[in-house]
Each structure stands twice: as C-alpha cells, then as structure tokens.
PDB file of C-alpha atoms in Angstrom:
ATOM      1  CA  GLY D 972      95.207 122.548 109.188  1.00 66.00           C
ATOM      2  CA  ALA D 973      98.070 120.573 107.587  1.00 80.00           C
ATOM      3  CA  VAL D 974      95.950 117.942 105.875  1.00 90.00           C
ATOM      4  CA  VAL D 975      97.410 115.515 103.367  1.00 94.00           C
ATOM      5  CA  SER D 976      95.175 113.430 101.150  1.00 96.00           C
ATOM      6  CA  GLN D 977      95.870 110.434  98.962  1.00 97.00           C
ATOM      7  CA  HIS D 978      93.946 109.010  96.065  1.00 97.00           C
ATOM      8  CA  PRO D 979      92.886 106.324  95.593  1.00 97.00           C
ATOM      9  CA  SER D 980      92.532 104.866  99.065  1.00 96.00           C
ATOM     10  CA  ARG D 981      92.677 101.362  97.700  1.00 96.00           C
ATOM     11  CA  VAL D 982      93.244  99.854  94.285  1.00 97.00           C
ATOM     12  CA  ILE D 983      93.169  96.362  92.862  1.00 97.00           C
ATOM     13  CA  CYS D 984      94.875  95.787  89.538  1.00 96.00           C
ATOM     14  CA  LYS D 985      96.082  93.005  87.315  1.00 96.00           C
ATOM     15  CA  SER D 986      99.716  92.058  87.128  1.00 97.00           C
ATOM     16  CA  GLY D 987     101.557  94.049  84.482  1.00 96.00           C
ATOM     17  CA  THR D 988      99.435  97.186  84.671  1.00 96.00           C
ATOM     18  CA  SER D 989     100.542 100.565  86.003  1.00 97.00           C
ATOM     19  CA  VAL D 990      98.963 102.325  88.935  1.00 97.00           C
ATOM     20  CA  LYS D 991      99.174 106.020  89.783  1.00 97.00           C
ATOM     21  CA  ILE D 992      98.798 107.262  93.347  1.00 98.00           C
ATOM     22  CA  GLU D 993      98.294 110.939  94.108  1.00 97.00           C
ATOM     23  CA  CYS D 994      99.410 112.756  97.240  1.00 96.00           C
ATOM     24  CA  ARG D 995      98.040 116.235  97.856  1.00 95.00           C
ATOM     25  CA  SER D 996      98.655 118.797 100.554  1.00 93.00           C
ATOM     26  CA  LEU D 997      95.224 120.400 100.936  1.00 93.00           C
ATOM     27  CA  ASP D 998      95.876 123.523 102.971  1.00 87.00           C
ATOM     28  CA  PHE D 999      99.586 124.151 102.677  1.00 86.00           C
ATOM     29  CA  GLN D1000     102.338 124.119 100.123  1.00 87.00           C
ATOM     30  CA  ALA D1001     105.035 121.491 100.289  1.00 86.00           C
ATOM     31  CA  THR D1002     108.371 121.656  98.542  1.00 79.00           C
ATOM     32  CA  THR D1003     109.200 118.205  99.822  1.00 86.00           C
ATOM     33  CA  MET D1004     107.078 115.100  99.971  1.00 91.00           C
ATOM     34  CA  PHE D1005     108.123 111.619 100.980  1.00 93.00           C
ATOM     35  CA  TRP D1006     106.885 108.246  99.800  1.00 96.00           C
ATOM     36  CA  TYR D1007     106.875 105.226 102.107  1.00 95.00           C
ATOM     37  CA  ARG D1008     105.897 101.620 101.671  1.00 96.00           C
ATOM     38  CA  GLN D1009     104.585  99.508 104.508  1.00 95.00           C
ATOM     39  CA  PHE D1010     104.101  95.746 104.332  1.00 93.00           C
ATOM     40  CA  PRO D1011     101.715  94.055 106.805  1.00 90.00           C
ATOM     41  CA  LYS D1012     102.970  94.184 110.384  1.00 88.00           C
ATOM     42  CA  GLN D1013     106.151  95.937 109.288  1.00 92.00           C
ATOM     43  CA  SER D1014     107.588  99.396 109.589  1.00 94.00           C
ATOM     44  CA  LEU D1015     107.428 102.289 107.152  1.00 94.00           C
ATOM     45  CA  MET D1016     110.245 102.072 104.654  1.00 94.00           C
ATOM     46  CA  LEU D1017     111.219 105.289 102.932  1.00 93.00           C
ATOM     47  CA  MET D1018     111.190 104.839  99.172  1.00 95.00           C
ATOM     48  CA  ALA D1019     112.029 108.286  97.900  1.00 94.00           C
ATOM     49  CA  THR D1020     112.081 111.993  98.566  1.00 91.00           C
ATOM     50  CA  SER D1021     110.055 114.029  96.111  1.00 88.00           C
ATOM     51  CA  ASN D1022     111.129 117.621  95.481  1.00 84.00           C
ATOM     52  CA  GLU D1023     108.989 120.097  93.574  1.00 82.00           C
ATOM     53  CA  GLY D1024     110.506 120.910  90.215  1.00 82.00           C
ATOM     54  CA  SER D1025     113.359 118.455  90.404  1.00 84.00           C
ATOM     55  CA  LYS D1026     114.046 114.761  90.221  1.00 88.00           C
ATOM     56  CA  ALA D1027     113.175 112.554  93.126  1.00 91.00           C
ATOM     57  CA  THR D1028     115.868 111.074  95.321  1.00 92.00           C
ATOM     58  CA  TYR D1029     115.452 107.335  95.709  1.00 94.00           C
ATOM     59  CA  GLU D1030     116.598 105.221  98.629  1.00 92.00           C
ATOM     60  CA  GLN D1031     119.030 102.420  98.043  1.00 92.00           C
ATOM     61  CA  GLY D1032     117.341  99.369  96.590  1.00 93.00           C
ATOM     62  CA  VAL D1033     114.309 101.215  95.205  1.00 95.00           C
ATOM     63  CA  GLU D1034     114.041 101.003  91.426  1.00 94.00           C
ATOM     64  CA  LYS D1035     113.473 104.486  90.062  1.00 92.00           C
ATOM     65  CA  ASP D1036     112.236 103.144  86.709  1.00 94.00           C
ATOM     66  CA  LYS D1037     109.610 101.058  88.439  1.00 96.00           C
ATOM     67  CA  PHE D1038     108.424 103.668  90.926  1.00 97.00           C
ATOM     68  CA  LEU D1039     108.069 106.885  88.976  1.00 96.00           C
ATOM     69  CA  ILE D1040     107.668 110.023  91.063  1.00 94.00           C
ATOM     70  CA  ASN D1041     106.522 113.378  89.744  1.00 91.00           C
ATOM     71  CA  HIS D1042     106.233 116.452  91.958  1.00 88.00           C
ATOM     72  CA  ALA D1043     104.607 118.794  89.475  1.00 83.00           C
ATOM     73  CA  SER D1044     103.373 121.464  91.882  1.00 89.00           C
ATOM     74  CA  LEU D1045     103.746 122.583  95.467  1.00 89.00           C
ATOM     75  CA  THR D1046     100.627 120.642  96.430  1.00 92.00           C
ATOM     76  CA  LEU D1047     100.829 117.463  94.387  1.00 94.00           C
ATOM     77  CA  SER D1048     103.185 114.522  94.095  1.00 94.00           C
ATOM     78  CA  THR D1049     102.373 111.340  92.237  1.00 95.00           C
ATOM     79  CA  LEU D1050     103.810 107.849  92.510  1.00 97.00           C
ATOM     80  CA  THR D1051     103.338 105.517  89.562  1.00 97.00           C
ATOM     81  CA  VAL D1052     103.987 101.840  90.072  1.00 97.00           C
ATOM     82  CA  THR D1053     104.832 100.617  86.593  1.00 97.00           C
ATOM     83  CA  SER D1054     104.231  97.045  85.481  1.00 96.00           C
ATOM     84  CA  ALA D1055     102.977  96.125  88.923  1.00 96.00           C
ATOM     85  CA  HIS D1056     103.449  92.590  90.191  1.00 96.00           C
ATOM     86  CA  PRO D1057     101.982  90.785  93.213  1.00 96.00           C
ATOM     87  CA  GLU D1058     105.096  91.518  95.272  1.00 95.00           C
ATOM     88  CA  ASP D1059     104.338  95.240  94.865  1.00 96.00           C
ATOM     89  CA  SER D1060     101.157  94.782  96.864  1.00 96.00           C
ATOM     90  CA  SER D1061     101.565  96.994  99.896  1.00 96.00           C
ATOM     91  CA  PHE D1062     100.360 100.063 101.772  1.00 96.00           C
ATOM     92  CA  TYR D1063     101.845 103.204 100.201  1.00 97.00           C
ATOM     93  CA  ILE D1064     101.904 106.325 102.362  1.00 96.00           C
ATOM     94  CA  CYS D1065     103.068 109.805 101.518  1.00 96.00           C
ATOM     95  CA  SER D1066     104.019 112.630 103.837  1.00 93.00           C
ATOM     96  CA  ALA D1067     104.631 116.323 103.330  1.00 90.00           C
ATOM     97  CA  SER D1068     106.538 119.105 105.023  1.00 81.00           C
ATOM     98  CA  PRO D1069     105.079 122.623 104.817  1.00 78.00           C
ATOM     99  CA  LEU D1070     106.911 125.208 102.726  1.00 71.00           C
ATOM    100  CA  GLY D1071     109.102 127.561 104.691  1.00 67.00           C
ATOM    101  CA  THR D1072     109.765 125.234 107.608  1.00 62.00           C
ATOM    102  CA  SER D1073     112.920 123.408 108.437  1.00 59.00           C
ATOM    103  CA  HIS D1074     112.875 119.693 108.923  1.00 51.00           C
ATOM    104  CA  TRP D1075     112.163 120.338 112.570  1.00 52.00           C
ATOM    105  CA  GLU D1076     108.505 120.510 111.728  1.00 61.00           C
ATOM    106  CA  ALA D1077     106.743 117.186 111.880  1.00 68.00           C
ATOM    107  CA  GLN D1078     105.786 115.592 108.621  1.00 82.00           C
ATOM    108  CA  TYR D1079     102.088 115.237 107.911  1.00 88.00           C
ATOM    109  CA  PHE D1080     101.077 111.851 106.619  1.00 93.00           C
ATOM    110  CA  GLY D1081      98.448 110.953 104.079  1.00 95.00           C
ATOM    111  CA  PRO D1082      95.884 108.232 104.837  1.00 95.00           C
ATOM    112  CA  GLY D1083      97.687 105.712 102.657  1.00 96.00           C
ATOM    113  CA  THR D1084      96.815 103.731  99.550  1.00 97.00           C
ATOM    114  CA  ARG D1085      96.395  99.993  99.742  1.00 96.00           C
ATOM    115  CA  LEU D1086      97.543  98.369  96.512  1.00 97.00           C
ATOM    116  CA  LEU D1087      96.661  94.780  95.677  1.00 97.00           C
ATOM    117  CA  VAL D1088      98.124  93.311  92.513  1.00 97.00           C
ATOM    118  CA  LEU D1089      96.504  90.112  91.342  1.00 96.00           C
TER     119      LEU D1089
ATOM    120  CA  GLY G 814     123.221 105.362 106.696  1.00 80.00           C
ATOM    121  CA  GLU G 815     121.076 105.738 109.769  1.00 85.00           C
ATOM    122  CA  ASN G 816     119.654 102.622 111.401  1.00 92.00           C
ATOM    123  CA  VAL G 817     117.006 102.685 114.099  1.00 96.00           C
ATOM    124  CA  GLU G 818     116.349  99.681 116.332  1.00 97.00           C
ATOM    125  CA  GLN G 819     113.173  99.501 118.402  1.00 98.00           C
ATOM    126  CA  HIS G 820     112.245  97.202 121.298  1.00 97.00           C
ATOM    127  CA  PRO G 821     110.124  95.432 122.264  1.00 97.00           C
ATOM    128  CA  SER G 822     108.209  94.365 119.176  1.00 97.00           C
ATOM    129  CA  THR G 823     105.117  93.616 121.275  1.00 97.00           C
ATOM    130  CA  LEU G 824     104.117  94.896 124.680  1.00 98.00           C
ATOM    131  CA  SER G 825     101.094  93.947 126.735  1.00 98.00           C
ATOM    132  CA  VAL G 826     100.176  95.890 129.858  1.00 98.00           C
ATOM    133  CA  GLN G 827      97.255  96.136 132.200  1.00 98.00           C
ATOM    134  CA  GLU G 828      95.140  99.270 132.073  1.00 97.00           C
ATOM    135  CA  GLY G 829      96.624 101.871 134.401  1.00 97.00           C
ATOM    136  CA  ASP G 830     100.142 100.505 134.184  1.00 97.00           C
ATOM    137  CA  SER G 831     103.037 102.257 132.469  1.00 98.00           C
ATOM    138  CA  ALA G 832     104.529 101.278 129.125  1.00 98.00           C
ATOM    139  CA  VAL G 833     108.068 101.957 127.960  1.00 98.00           C
ATOM    140  CA  ILE G 834     109.357 101.574 124.411  1.00 98.00           C
ATOM    141  CA  LYS G 835     113.040 101.997 123.609  1.00 98.00           C
ATOM    142  CA  CYS G 836     114.915 102.923 120.459  1.00 98.00           C
ATOM    143  CA  THR G 837     118.561 103.189 119.558  1.00 98.00           C
ATOM    144  CA  TYR G 838     120.047 104.940 116.571  1.00 96.00           C
ATOM    145  CA  SER G 839     123.366 104.599 114.839  1.00 95.00           C
ATOM    146  CA  ASP G 840     124.193 108.001 113.380  1.00 91.00           C
ATOM    147  CA  SER G 841     125.332 110.531 115.958  1.00 90.00           C
ATOM    148  CA  ALA G 842     124.348 113.305 113.518  1.00 89.00           C
ATOM    149  CA  SER G 843     120.642 112.502 114.022  1.00 91.00           C
ATOM    150  CA  ASN G 844     119.017 115.394 115.811  1.00 89.00           C
ATOM    151  CA  TYR G 845     115.248 114.994 115.607  1.00 90.00           C
ATOM    152  CA  PHE G 846     113.328 112.079 117.096  1.00 94.00           C
ATOM    153  CA  PRO G 847     109.553 111.829 116.640  1.00 93.00           C
ATOM    154  CA  TRP G 848     107.210 109.129 117.867  1.00 96.00           C
ATOM    155  CA  TYR G 849     104.182 108.048 115.873  1.00 95.00           C
ATOM    156  CA  LYS G 850     101.085 106.072 116.778  1.00 97.00           C
ATOM    157  CA  GLN G 851      99.467 104.044 114.040  1.00 96.00           C
ATOM    158  CA  GLU G 852      96.140 102.290 114.311  1.00 94.00           C
ATOM    159  CA  LEU G 853      95.367  99.426 111.973  1.00 90.00           C
ATOM    160  CA  GLY G 854      95.010 100.613 108.386  1.00 88.00           C
ATOM    161  CA  LYS G 855      95.390 104.262 109.349  1.00 92.00           C
ATOM    162  CA  ARG G 856      98.037 106.914 108.859  1.00 92.00           C
ATOM    163  CA  PRO G 857     100.775 107.443 111.458  1.00 93.00           C
ATOM    164  CA  GLN G 858      99.953 110.217 113.905  1.00 92.00           C
ATOM    165  CA  LEU G 859     102.664 112.218 115.623  1.00 91.00           C
ATOM    166  CA  ILE G 860     102.291 111.954 119.387  1.00 94.00           C
ATOM    167  CA  ILE G 861     105.469 113.573 120.646  1.00 94.00           C
ATOM    168  CA  ASP G 862     108.903 114.553 119.396  1.00 92.00           C
ATOM    169  CA  ILE G 863     112.212 115.646 120.832  1.00 93.00           C
ATOM    170  CA  ARG G 864     115.193 117.518 119.480  1.00 89.00           C
ATOM    171  CA  SER G 865     118.780 116.757 120.279  1.00 87.00           C
ATOM    172  CA  ASN G 866     119.236 119.858 122.416  1.00 86.00           C
ATOM    173  CA  VAL G 867     116.656 118.579 124.909  1.00 85.00           C
ATOM    174  CA  GLY G 868     116.951 115.602 127.239  1.00 91.00           C
ATOM    175  CA  GLU G 869     113.319 115.101 128.122  1.00 95.00           C
ATOM    176  CA  LYS G 870     109.885 116.241 127.030  1.00 95.00           C
ATOM    177  CA  LYS G 871     106.494 115.548 128.526  1.00 96.00           C
ATOM    178  CA  ASP G 872     102.949 115.969 127.294  1.00 94.00           C
ATOM    179  CA  GLN G 873     100.320 114.810 129.770  1.00 96.00           C
ATOM    180  CA  ARG G 874     100.636 111.007 130.014  1.00 97.00           C
ATOM    181  CA  ILE G 875     103.357 110.779 127.387  1.00 98.00           C
ATOM    182  CA  ALA G 876     107.039 111.534 127.829  1.00 98.00           C
ATOM    183  CA  VAL G 877     110.153 111.013 125.772  1.00 98.00           C
ATOM    184  CA  THR G 878     113.734 110.900 127.003  1.00 97.00           C
ATOM    185  CA  LEU G 879     116.883 111.197 124.929  1.00 96.00           C
ATOM    186  CA  ASN G 880     120.408 110.088 125.777  1.00 96.00           C
ATOM    187  CA  LYS G 881     122.669 111.444 123.061  1.00 93.00           C
ATOM    188  CA  THR G 882     125.787 109.851 124.470  1.00 94.00           C
ATOM    189  CA  ALA G 883     124.273 106.387 124.397  1.00 95.00           C
ATOM    190  CA  LYS G 884     122.277 107.185 121.232  1.00 96.00           C
ATOM    191  CA  HIS G 885     119.000 105.979 122.572  1.00 96.00           C
ATOM    192  CA  PHE G 886     115.605 107.474 123.253  1.00 97.00           C
ATOM    193  CA  SER G 887     112.516 106.127 124.955  1.00 98.00           C
ATOM    194  CA  LEU G 888     108.776 106.658 124.990  1.00 98.00           C
ATOM    195  CA  HIS G 889     106.988 106.473 128.321  1.00 98.00           C
ATOM    196  CA  ILE G 890     103.218 106.207 128.582  1.00 98.00           C
ATOM    197  CA  THR G 891     101.747 106.403 132.065  1.00 97.00           C
ATOM    198  CA  GLU G 892      98.266 105.427 133.229  1.00 98.00           C
ATOM    199  CA  THR G 893      97.676 103.473 130.052  1.00 98.00           C
ATOM    200  CA  GLN G 894      94.164 103.180 128.667  1.00 97.00           C
ATOM    201  CA  PRO G 895      92.670 100.681 126.184  1.00 96.00           C
ATOM    202  CA  GLU G 896      92.604 103.402 123.531  1.00 96.00           C
ATOM    203  CA  ASP G 897      96.392 103.578 123.753  1.00 97.00           C
ATOM    204  CA  SER G 898      96.466 100.166 122.049  1.00 97.00           C
ATOM    205  CA  ALA G 899      98.161 100.625 118.662  1.00 97.00           C
ATOM    206  CA  VAL G 900     101.503 100.255 116.939  1.00 97.00           C
ATOM    207  CA  TYR G 901     104.074 102.831 117.975  1.00 98.00           C
ATOM    208  CA  PHE G 902     107.013 103.822 115.799  1.00 97.00           C
ATOM    209  CA  CYS G 903     110.087 105.799 116.712  1.00 97.00           C
ATOM    210  CA  ALA G 904     112.034 107.614 114.021  1.00 95.00           C
ATOM    211  CA  ALA G 905     115.205 109.604 113.572  1.00 93.00           C
ATOM    212  CA  SER G 906     116.071 112.418 111.240  1.00 88.00           C
ATOM    213  CA  ILE G 907     119.286 114.167 110.283  1.00 78.00           C
ATOM    214  CA  ASP G 908     119.360 117.908 109.652  1.00 66.00           C
ATOM    215  CA  ASN G 909     121.303 117.831 106.418  1.00 63.00           C
ATOM    216  CA  GLN G 910     119.339 115.031 104.773  1.00 64.00           C
ATOM    217  CA  GLY G 911     116.252 117.011 103.873  1.00 67.00           C
ATOM    218  CA  GLY G 912     114.116 115.841 106.758  1.00 75.00           C
ATOM    219  CA  LYS G 913     113.705 112.221 105.751  1.00 83.00           C
ATOM    220  CA  LEU G 914     112.704 109.943 108.599  1.00 89.00           C
ATOM    221  CA  ILE G 915     114.170 106.539 109.314  1.00 91.00           C
ATOM    222  CA  PHE G 916     111.693 104.463 111.297  1.00 94.00           C
ATOM    223  CA  GLY G 917     112.164 101.783 113.892  1.00 96.00           C
ATOM    224  CA  GLN G 918     110.485  98.414 113.482  1.00 96.00           C
ATOM    225  CA  GLY G 919     107.448  99.298 115.554  1.00 97.00           C
ATOM    226  CA  THR G 920     105.988  98.140 118.859  1.00 98.00           C
ATOM    227  CA  GLU G 921     102.504  96.692 119.076  1.00 97.00           C
ATOM    228  CA  LEU G 922     101.095  97.885 122.390  1.00 98.00           C
ATOM    229  CA  SER G 923      98.107  96.123 123.853  1.00 98.00           C
ATOM    230  CA  VAL G 924      96.419  97.607 126.916  1.00 98.00           C
ATOM    231  CA  LYS G 925      94.115  95.147 128.608  1.00 96.00           C
ATOM    232  CA  PRO G 926      91.131  96.504 130.519  1.00 93.00           C
TER     233      PRO G 926
END
C-alpha cells in the first residue's frame, strides 16, 4: 500500500514552453502533498506544500507564478512549470501524507520526473 | 527556519565494516527525524525514523540515535553490504509546520566488496 505515482517520468521540452507534472496517490487519500526539486548530486529542496482545496504554500525563493500547483482532489496534485528555461532542468519529486494521519507518518515519495529544457 | 547539516558528504567503507552518518539541526522545535536511502535516479525510501521522545531506535543492521540537547542525530549501519551503497539523507520535521521535511545535504555511501 501507500503508492505514489508521477507522470511523466521524464520530459524534454523547448525553452519557453510549459510542462505539467502529475502526482497521484494510488491507494490512499492525501490532504497534503509536497513538491521537491533535486539537482544532480544535491539534496531534495522543498518547493511547496500542496493542500487539497486551498492555495499552495511556497517556500522562500520559489516563484509561485512560475511553479503553479493545483491540488484538485484528494489523490491528485499537479505542478506546472511555466515558461520553462534550461535552468529549470531538474528532478522533480512529489510526496504525500495519508489522510487522517499526523505528520508523524512517513511521507511516501513518487518516482520523480526528470525535466530537461533545451 | 530549520537548517539541517549532514556529514560526511562521502563515505567509503569496506564490506562488513560499520558506517556512521551524522546530522545536526537548528530548530529545537523539530521533533521528527527520518532517514532516507536514495539510489541513483530513484525515489527516496524511508529506512528508519525517530521521534523526539525517543533516544535510540534500531531495526536489524540500522540504528538511529538522537541527542536533543545537542540537536544532533546519527545513522549507524553495521555489517555493511555492497547493496547498502547509495545516497543517504537525513531530514527534520516540525509538528506545527504541516509535516514538511527539511533535508540534509546527503551522504554518498560506497561499500567496497
């Protein structure tokens, strides 16, 4: 149980285009999902906290107009990288916490999406 | 905000030896400390966690210790095996911040056969 999927697994796009990444909790409901970005050989940097039915909370330094987050249901959160540029190329990973648990429960991570902007 | 420092950045051990990775955190309000193992290009996998009301936790070859006074926690892997080779991340979480995790910089562990 507690499986999180992401789609697509990898995407290559041209500079200036927008890319949407989906994060789904397959066998549980999640009121909260988190989006991380990981550059090669670096740590996971939290970008934002996605809450179902409300606006996302962005970490300091993350542009909310560039990284649009929509948590439309208890099983789906999407991250849209708008007007992507080469410096946005990275590994984007989401995680989810099951509904009804406190933060004590471990977060379940998706497999990640590798974005390459040419 | 919370800051987590992790050392060493790389660690090479011989198969069968022990490996220790250390993390310090800045916010005394942090009360949940998980450790993740990440293989190249894969998702992080939780290997062990500890809460602030516990000083030590063990699961087979893996153990974690927490010193709240000094604000540091450590991962101990005994009898290392080549399949333990990966990047290990520590993280810290604060109860009233919705469960968000702040990660350390990571340690690349290499276990040589």
